[in-house]
């Protein structure tokens, strides 16, 4: 009668749409379509879109399985992973594959060429279709339901372009995904914390070292999987690359988070290198890192901190962040709050009763 459900084992609950999403592992739009069919009010336009998305998922799964089979028997790919210290168990956990040195590998297969083209996995070159991924280790991206949505390929040769990420499509946008999120979701749940890195091999190395609650972030825009991630954790650590680009990325990631992360850093080395060489990795508070270790001027660090504070909606967390910024900038907490609340619309924090 209430049109709701509640699982007393795991604690999940919600309405009929939420139930279908959870039970069938589908997104909101697909759940809405399924309910419309049950109610006898099926929308033709919606039906067409859902069918197209399901075809995309099916083709992407077929492509991944094809790449996985190739990895198992390609000596050059196996040797490349072995030299990088990647074990067979790790490759299987992250469902890695390999696109061979064959520009007709997918385009000459039995997989639907039209859908391959729509997903950007084959391209028209003159009168021929050629593959997008050639001679590359394939790292798959999954949605939170475990469906393949895209790939990133790392060359095993000396190509100018080391990494190629899937083109944006109906099911994939690079700013909305985290590599390793689906694969490591249980570990993230268990620890209630997560390490965010930049690279796919960083994820693999941390996983092998025992740090299995780890993901890699692509792009610099708002990330939808981050929204799901932060609901699972109480703590976030950004494990930065030890160069200028890595330091800037700390700011880019931190300003997308509603909670205040810590920073792990090994100067001059990325996480993959730091782990393999057993180097000392230091951990800092976010404000401490931006003011004292980033190489930013105090003004630059202050601007970064203010921008980050603008996205923190929890008043208690914001008060701690403002306190830390005040200590490092010599600007009063009241002045900082005025600068922040003008943008966030939170109102005067310290006037609350």
CSV table of C-alpha atoms in Angstrom, one decimal:
chain,number,residue,atom,x,y,z
A,1,UNK,CA,0.0,0.0,0.0
A,2,UNK,CA,2.8,2.4,0.8
A,3,UNK,CA,4.6,1.6,-2.5
A,4,UNK,CA,8.0,1.4,-0.7
A,5,UNK,CA,10.5,-1.3,0.2
A,6,UNK,CA,12.9,-1.9,3.0
A,7,UNK,CA,15.7,-4.5,3.4
A,8,UNK,CA,16.3,-5.1,7.1
A,9,UNK,CA,19.5,-7.0,6.3
A,10,UNK,CA,21.5,-4.3,4.3
A,11,UNK,CA,19.4,-1.3,5.3
A,12,UNK,CA,18.5,-0.3,1.7
A,13,UNK,CA,15.1,1.1,1.0
A,14,UNK,CA,13.1,3.4,-1.2
A,15,UNK,CA,10.2,3.6,-3.7
A,16,UNK,CA,9.3,1.4,-6.6
A,17,UNK,CA,11.8,3.1,-8.9
A,18,UNK,CA,14.6,2.6,-6.5
A,19,UNK,CA,13.6,-1.1,-6.0
A,20,UNK,CA,13.8,-1.8,-9.8
A,21,UNK,CA,17.2,0.0,-10.0
A,22,UNK,CA,18.6,-2.1,-7.1
A,23,UNK,CA,17.0,-5.4,-8.1
A,24,UNK,CA,17.7,-5.3,-11.8
A,25,UNK,CA,20.9,-3.2,-11.7
A,26,UNK,CA,19.6,-0.6,-14.0
A,27,UNK,CA,19.7,3.2,-14.0
A,28,UNK,CA,16.8,5.6,-13.2
A,29,UNK,CA,15.8,6.1,-16.9
A,30,UNK,CA,15.6,2.3,-17.5
A,31,UNK,CA,13.6,1.8,-14.2
A,32,UNK,CA,11.2,4.5,-15.3
A,33,UNK,CA,10.8,2.7,-18.7
A,34,UNK,CA,10.2,-0.7,-17.0
A,35,UNK,CA,7.5,0.8,-14.8
A,36,UNK,CA,5.8,2.5,-17.8
A,37,UNK,CA,5.6,-0.8,-19.6
A,38,UNK,CA,4.1,-2.5,-16.5
A,39,UNK,CA,1.5,0.4,-16.3
A,40,UNK,CA,0.7,0.1,-20.0
A,41,UNK,CA,1.8,3.7,-20.8
A,42,UNK,CA,5.0,2.9,-22.7
A,43,UNK,CA,6.7,5.9,-24.4
A,44,UNK,CA,8.0,5.1,-27.9
A,45,UNK,CA,10.8,7.7,-27.7
A,46,UNK,CA,11.9,6.4,-24.3
A,47,UNK,CA,11.7,2.8,-25.6
A,48,UNK,CA,14.0,3.7,-28.5
A,49,UNK,CA,16.6,5.3,-26.2
A,50,UNK,CA,16.5,2.4,-23.8
A,51,UNK,CA,16.9,-0.2,-26.5
A,52,UNK,CA,19.9,1.8,-27.9
A,53,UNK,CA,21.6,2.0,-24.5
A,54,UNK,CA,21.1,-1.7,-23.9
A,55,UNK,CA,22.7,-2.4,-27.3
A,56,UNK,CA,25.6,-0.3,-26.4
A,57,UNK,CA,26.1,-2.2,-23.1
A,58,UNK,CA,25.9,-5.5,-24.9
A,59,UNK,CA,28.5,-4.5,-27.6
A,60,UNK,CA,30.9,-3.0,-25.0
A,61,UNK,CA,30.7,-6.3,-23.0
A,62,UNK,CA,31.4,-8.3,-26.2
A,63,UNK,CA,34.4,-6.0,-27.0
A,64,UNK,CA,35.8,-6.3,-23.5
A,65,UNK,CA,35.5,-10.1,-23.6
A,66,UNK,CA,37.3,-10.1,-27.0
A,67,UNK,CA,40.1,-7.9,-25.6
A,68,UNK,CA,40.4,-10.2,-22.5
A,69,UNK,CA,40.8,-13.3,-24.6
A,70,UNK,CA,43.5,-11.6,-26.6
A,71,UNK,CA,45.5,-10.6,-23.5
A,72,UNK,CA,45.7,-14.2,-22.3
A,73,UNK,CA,47.5,-15.3,-25.5
A,74,UNK,CA,49.5,-12.2,-26.5
A,75,UNK,CA,53.1,-12.5,-25.3
A,76,UNK,CA,54.0,-8.8,-25.9
A,77,UNK,CA,51.1,-7.6,-23.7
A,78,UNK,CA,51.9,-10.2,-21.0
A,79,UNK,CA,55.6,-9.2,-21.0
A,80,UNK,CA,54.6,-5.5,-20.8
A,81,UNK,CA,52.4,-6.1,-17.7
A,82,UNK,CA,55.0,-8.4,-16.1
A,83,UNK,CA,57.7,-5.7,-16.5
A,84,UNK,CA,55.4,-3.2,-14.8
A,85,UNK,CA,55.0,-5.7,-12.0
A,86,UNK,CA,51.4,-6.5,-12.6
A,87,UNK,CA,50.3,-10.0,-11.6
A,88,UNK,CA,47.7,-12.2,-13.3
A,89,UNK,CA,45.4,-11.9,-10.3
A,90,UNK,CA,45.5,-8.1,-10.5
A,91,UNK,CA,44.9,-8.1,-14.2
A,92,UNK,CA,41.9,-10.4,-13.7
A,93,UNK,CA,40.5,-8.3,-10.8
A,94,UNK,CA,40.4,-5.2,-13.0
A,95,UNK,CA,39.3,-7.2,-16.0
A,96,UNK,CA,42.2,-5.9,-18.2
A,97,UNK,CA,42.4,-6.7,-21.9
A,98,UNK,CA,44.6,-6.1,-24.9
A,99,UNK,CA,43.9,-4.5,-28.4
A,100,UNK,CA,46.5,-6.2,-30.7
A,101,UNK,CA,48.6,-4.5,-33.4
A,102,UNK,CA,45.8,-5.0,-35.9
A,103,UNK,CA,43.8,-2.1,-37.3
A,104,UNK,CA,41.1,-4.5,-38.5
A,105,UNK,CA,40.8,-6.5,-35.2
A,106,UNK,CA,37.3,-5.2,-34.3
A,107,UNK,CA,36.3,-3.7,-37.6
A,108,UNK,CA,36.7,-7.1,-39.3
A,109,UNK,CA,34.9,-9.0,-36.5
A,110,UNK,CA,31.2,-10.0,-36.3
A,111,UNK,CA,30.4,-7.3,-33.8
A,112,UNK,CA,27.9,-4.7,-35.0
A,113,UNK,CA,29.9,-2.1,-36.9
A,114,UNK,CA,27.3,0.6,-36.7
A,115,UNK,CA,27.3,0.5,-32.9
A,116,UNK,CA,31.1,0.2,-32.8
A,117,UNK,CA,31.2,3.4,-34.8
A,118,UNK,CA,28.7,5.2,-32.5
A,119,UNK,CA,30.9,4.2,-29.5
A,120,UNK,CA,34.0,5.4,-31.3
A,121,UNK,CA,35.7,2.0,-31.3
A,122,UNK,CA,36.1,2.0,-35.0
A,123,UNK,CA,36.6,4.9,-37.4
A,124,UNK,CA,36.1,5.6,-41.1
A,125,UNK,CA,39.5,6.1,-42.8
A,126,UNK,CA,38.9,6.7,-46.5
A,127,UNK,CA,36.9,3.7,-47.7
A,128,UNK,CA,38.0,1.5,-44.8
A,129,UNK,CA,37.0,1.0,-41.2
A,130,UNK,CA,39.9,1.0,-38.7
A,131,UNK,CA,40.1,0.3,-35.0
A,132,UNK,CA,40.5,3.1,-32.4
A,133,UNK,CA,42.5,1.0,-30.0
A,134,UNK,CA,45.6,-0.7,-31.5
A,135,UNK,CA,48.6,-2.3,-29.6
A,136,UNK,CA,47.2,-1.1,-26.2
A,137,UNK,CA,46.5,-2.6,-22.8
A,138,UNK,CA,42.8,-2.0,-22.2
A,139,UNK,CA,41.5,-0.8,-18.9
A,140,UNK,CA,37.7,-1.0,-18.7
A,141,UNK,CA,35.4,1.5,-17.0
A,142,UNK,CA,32.2,0.2,-15.3
A,143,UNK,CA,29.1,1.9,-14.0
A,144,UNK,CA,28.2,1.2,-10.4
A,145,UNK,CA,26.0,-1.7,-11.6
A,146,UNK,CA,29.0,-3.4,-13.2
A,147,UNK,CA,28.2,-2.7,-16.8
A,148,UNK,CA,31.1,-1.9,-19.2
A,149,UNK,CA,30.7,1.8,-20.3
A,150,UNK,CA,34.1,2.6,-21.8
A,151,UNK,CA,37.8,2.0,-21.9
A,152,UNK,CA,41.2,3.7,-21.7
A,153,UNK,CA,44.1,2.1,-23.6
A,154,UNK,CA,47.8,2.4,-22.8
A,155,UNK,CA,50.2,1.8,-25.6
A,156,UNK,CA,52.9,-0.9,-25.1
A,157,UNK,CA,55.1,0.8,-27.7
A,158,UNK,CA,56.8,4.2,-27.9
A,159,UNK,CA,53.7,6.1,-29.3
A,160,UNK,CA,53.5,9.8,-28.7
A,161,UNK,CA,50.0,9.4,-27.2
A,162,UNK,CA,50.4,7.1,-24.2
A,163,UNK,CA,46.8,6.9,-23.3
A,164,UNK,CA,43.6,7.0,-25.3
A,165,UNK,CA,40.3,7.2,-23.5
A,166,UNK,CA,36.9,6.3,-25.0
A,167,UNK,CA,35.0,9.1,-26.7
A,168,UNK,CA,31.9,10.5,-25.0
A,169,UNK,CA,28.8,8.5,-25.9
A,170,UNK,CA,25.3,7.9,-24.6
A,171,UNK,CA,26.7,5.7,-21.8
A,172,UNK,CA,30.2,7.2,-21.2
A,173,UNK,CA,31.6,10.6,-20.3
A,174,UNK,CA,35.2,10.8,-19.0
A,175,UNK,CA,34.3,13.3,-16.4
A,176,UNK,CA,31.7,11.0,-14.8
A,177,UNK,CA,33.8,7.9,-14.2
A,178,UNK,CA,36.4,6.6,-11.7
A,179,UNK,CA,38.7,3.7,-12.7
A,180,UNK,CA,38.5,0.9,-10.2
A,181,UNK,CA,35.4,2.1,-8.4
A,182,UNK,CA,33.2,-0.8,-9.3
A,183,UNK,CA,36.1,-3.3,-8.9
A,184,UNK,CA,37.1,-2.0,-5.4
A,185,UNK,CA,33.7,-1.0,-4.1
A,186,UNK,CA,33.6,-3.7,-1.4
A,187,UNK,CA,37.0,-2.6,0.0
A,188,UNK,CA,35.9,1.0,0.0
A,189,UNK,CA,32.7,0.0,1.8
A,190,UNK,CA,34.7,-2.0,4.3
A,191,UNK,CA,37.2,0.7,5.2
A,192,UNK,CA,34.8,3.7,4.9
A,193,UNK,CA,37.7,5.5,3.2
A,194,UNK,CA,39.2,5.8,-0.2
A,195,UNK,CA,42.5,6.8,-1.9
A,196,UNK,CA,42.2,8.9,-5.1
A,197,UNK,CA,45.0,8.7,-7.6
A,198,UNK,CA,45.5,9.9,-11.2
A,199,UNK,CA,46.7,6.9,-13.1
A,200,UNK,CA,45.4,3.4,-13.8
A,201,UNK,CA,48.8,1.8,-12.9
A,202,UNK,CA,48.7,3.8,-9.7
A,203,UNK,CA,45.5,1.9,-8.8
A,204,UNK,CA,47.0,-1.4,-9.8
A,205,UNK,CA,50.2,-0.9,-7.7
A,206,UNK,CA,48.3,0.3,-4.6
A,207,UNK,CA,45.9,-2.7,-4.9
A,208,UNK,CA,48.9,-5.1,-5.1
A,209,UNK,CA,50.5,-3.4,-2.1
A,210,UNK,CA,47.4,-4.1,0.0
A,211,UNK,CA,45.8,-0.7,-0.3
A,212,UNK,CA,42.7,-1.9,-2.1
A,213,UNK,CA,40.3,1.0,-1.4
A,214,UNK,CA,41.6,3.0,-4.3
A,215,UNK,CA,40.3,4.7,-7.5
A,216,UNK,CA,41.6,6.8,-10.3
A,217,UNK,CA,39.9,10.0,-11.4
A,218,UNK,CA,39.7,11.0,-15.1
A,219,UNK,CA,38.9,14.5,-16.3
A,220,UNK,CA,38.5,17.7,-14.3
A,221,UNK,CA,34.8,18.4,-14.4
A,222,UNK,CA,32.1,17.4,-12.0
A,223,UNK,CA,32.2,13.7,-11.5
A,224,UNK,CA,29.0,11.8,-11.0
A,225,UNK,CA,30.6,8.7,-9.6
A,226,UNK,CA,32.2,10.9,-6.9
A,227,UNK,CA,28.6,11.5,-5.7
A,228,UNK,CA,28.2,7.8,-5.1
A,229,UNK,CA,31.7,7.4,-3.7
A,230,UNK,CA,31.3,10.1,-1.0
A,231,UNK,CA,28.2,8.4,0.4
A,232,UNK,CA,30.3,5.4,1.2
A,233,UNK,CA,33.2,7.0,3.0
A,234,UNK,CA,34.1,9.1,6.0
A,235,UNK,CA,37.6,9.8,4.8
A,236,UNK,CA,39.2,10.6,1.5
A,237,UNK,CA,43.0,10.8,0.7
A,238,UNK,CA,44.4,12.2,-2.5
A,239,UNK,CA,47.6,10.4,-3.4
A,240,UNK,CA,49.2,13.0,-5.6
A,241,UNK,CA,51.8,12.6,-8.3
A,242,UNK,CA,55.0,14.2,-7.2
A,243,UNK,CA,55.2,16.9,-9.9
A,244,UNK,CA,53.7,20.3,-10.6
A,245,UNK,CA,50.8,18.8,-12.6
A,246,UNK,CA,50.1,16.4,-9.7
A,247,UNK,CA,50.0,19.2,-7.2
A,248,UNK,CA,47.5,21.2,-9.3
A,249,UNK,CA,45.4,18.0,-9.6
A,250,UNK,CA,45.1,18.0,-5.8
A,251,UNK,CA,43.2,21.3,-6.0
A,252,UNK,CA,41.1,20.1,-9.0
A,253,UNK,CA,40.0,17.0,-7.1
A,254,UNK,CA,39.6,18.6,-3.7
A,255,UNK,CA,37.2,21.3,-5.0
A,256,UNK,CA,34.8,18.6,-6.2
A,257,UNK,CA,34.5,17.0,-2.8
A,258,UNK,CA,31.9,17.9,-0.1
A,259,UNK,CA,34.4,16.7,2.5
A,260,UNK,CA,37.9,17.8,3.2
A,261,UNK,CA,40.6,15.3,2.0
A,262,UNK,CA,44.0,14.6,3.3
A,263,UNK,CA,47.0,14.5,0.9
A,264,UNK,CA,49.6,11.8,0.4
A,265,UNK,CA,52.7,12.9,-1.4
A,266,UNK,CA,56.2,11.6,-2.4
A,267,UNK,CA,58.1,14.4,-4.0
A,268,UNK,CA,59.3,13.6,-7.5
A,269,UNK,CA,57.4,10.3,-7.8
A,270,UNK,CA,53.9,9.1,-8.7
A,271,UNK,CA,52.2,6.6,-6.5
A,272,UNK,CA,53.1,3.7,-8.7
A,273,UNK,CA,56.8,4.6,-8.5
A,274,UNK,CA,56.7,5.3,-4.8
A,275,UNK,CA,55.1,1.9,-4.0
A,276,UNK,CA,57.5,-0.1,-6.2
A,277,UNK,CA,60.6,1.7,-4.9
A,278,UNK,CA,59.3,1.5,-1.3
A,279,UNK,CA,59.8,5.2,-0.8
A,280,UNK,CA,58.6,7.2,2.1
A,281,UNK,CA,55.1,8.7,1.5
A,282,UNK,CA,54.2,11.6,3.7
A,283,UNK,CA,50.6,12.6,4.7
A,284,UNK,CA,49.4,16.2,5.1
A,285,UNK,CA,46.3,18.1,5.9
A,286,UNK,CA,44.9,19.8,2.8
A,287,UNK,CA,45.5,23.4,3.9
A,288,UNK,CA,49.0,22.5,5.2
A,289,UNK,CA,49.9,20.9,1.9
A,290,UNK,CA,48.6,23.8,-0.3
A,291,UNK,CA,50.4,26.5,1.8
A,292,UNK,CA,53.7,24.7,2.6
A,293,UNK,CA,54.4,22.0,0.1
A,294,UNK,CA,52.7,22.9,-3.2
A,295,UNK,CA,55.0,25.6,-4.3
A,296,UNK,CA,52.1,28.0,-4.6
A,297,UNK,CA,52.4,31.5,-3.3
A,298,UNK,CA,50.3,32.3,-0.2
A,299,UNK,CA,47.9,34.2,-2.4
A,300,UNK,CA,47.5,31.3,-4.8
A,301,UNK,CA,47.1,28.8,-1.9
A,302,UNK,CA,44.5,31.1,-0.3
A,303,UNK,CA,42.5,31.3,-3.5
A,304,UNK,CA,42.6,27.5,-3.9
A,305,UNK,CA,41.4,27.0,-0.3
A,306,UNK,CA,38.6,29.5,-0.7
A,307,UNK,CA,37.4,27.8,-3.9
A,308,UNK,CA,37.5,24.4,-2.1
A,309,UNK,CA,35.6,25.8,0.9
A,310,UNK,CA,32.9,27.0,-1.4
A,311,UNK,CA,31.9,23.4,-2.1
A,312,UNK,CA,31.9,22.2,1.6
A,313,UNK,CA,28.3,22.2,2.7
A,314,UNK,CA,28.7,20.7,6.1
A,315,UNK,CA,28.9,23.6,8.6
A,316,UNK,CA,31.1,21.8,11.1
A,317,UNK,CA,33.6,20.6,8.5
A,318,UNK,CA,33.6,24.1,7.1
A,319,UNK,CA,34.4,25.6,10.5
A,320,UNK,CA,37.4,23.4,10.8
A,321,UNK,CA,38.6,24.2,7.3
A,322,UNK,CA,38.2,28.0,8.0
A,323,UNK,CA,40.2,27.6,11.2
A,324,UNK,CA,43.0,26.0,9.3
A,325,UNK,CA,43.0,28.5,6.5
A,326,UNK,CA,43.1,31.3,9.1
A,327,UNK,CA,46.1,29.8,10.8
A,328,UNK,CA,48.1,29.7,7.6
A,329,UNK,CA,46.9,32.9,6.0
A,330,UNK,CA,46.7,35.2,9.0
A,331,UNK,CA,43.2,36.3,7.9
A,332,UNK,CA,40.6,36.2,10.6
A,333,UNK,CA,38.0,33.4,10.6
A,334,UNK,CA,35.2,36.0,10.4
A,335,UNK,CA,36.8,37.6,7.3
A,336,UNK,CA,37.2,34.2,5.7
A,337,UNK,CA,33.6,33.3,6.4
A,338,UNK,CA,32.4,36.5,4.7
A,339,UNK,CA,34.4,35.6,1.6
A,340,UNK,CA,33.0,32.0,1.6
A,341,UNK,CA,29.3,32.6,2.5
A,342,UNK,CA,28.9,35.3,-0.2
A,343,UNK,CA,29.4,32.5,-2.7
A,344,UNK,CA,27.8,29.5,-0.9
A,345,UNK,CA,24.7,31.2,0.5
A,346,UNK,CA,25.2,29.3,3.7
A,347,UNK,CA,24.7,32.4,5.9
A,348,UNK,CA,26.7,33.5,8.9
A,349,UNK,CA,28.0,30.4,10.5
A,350,UNK,CA,29.0,31.8,13.8
A,351,UNK,CA,25.7,33.6,14.4
A,352,UNK,CA,23.7,30.4,14.7
A,353,UNK,CA,22.3,29.5,18.1
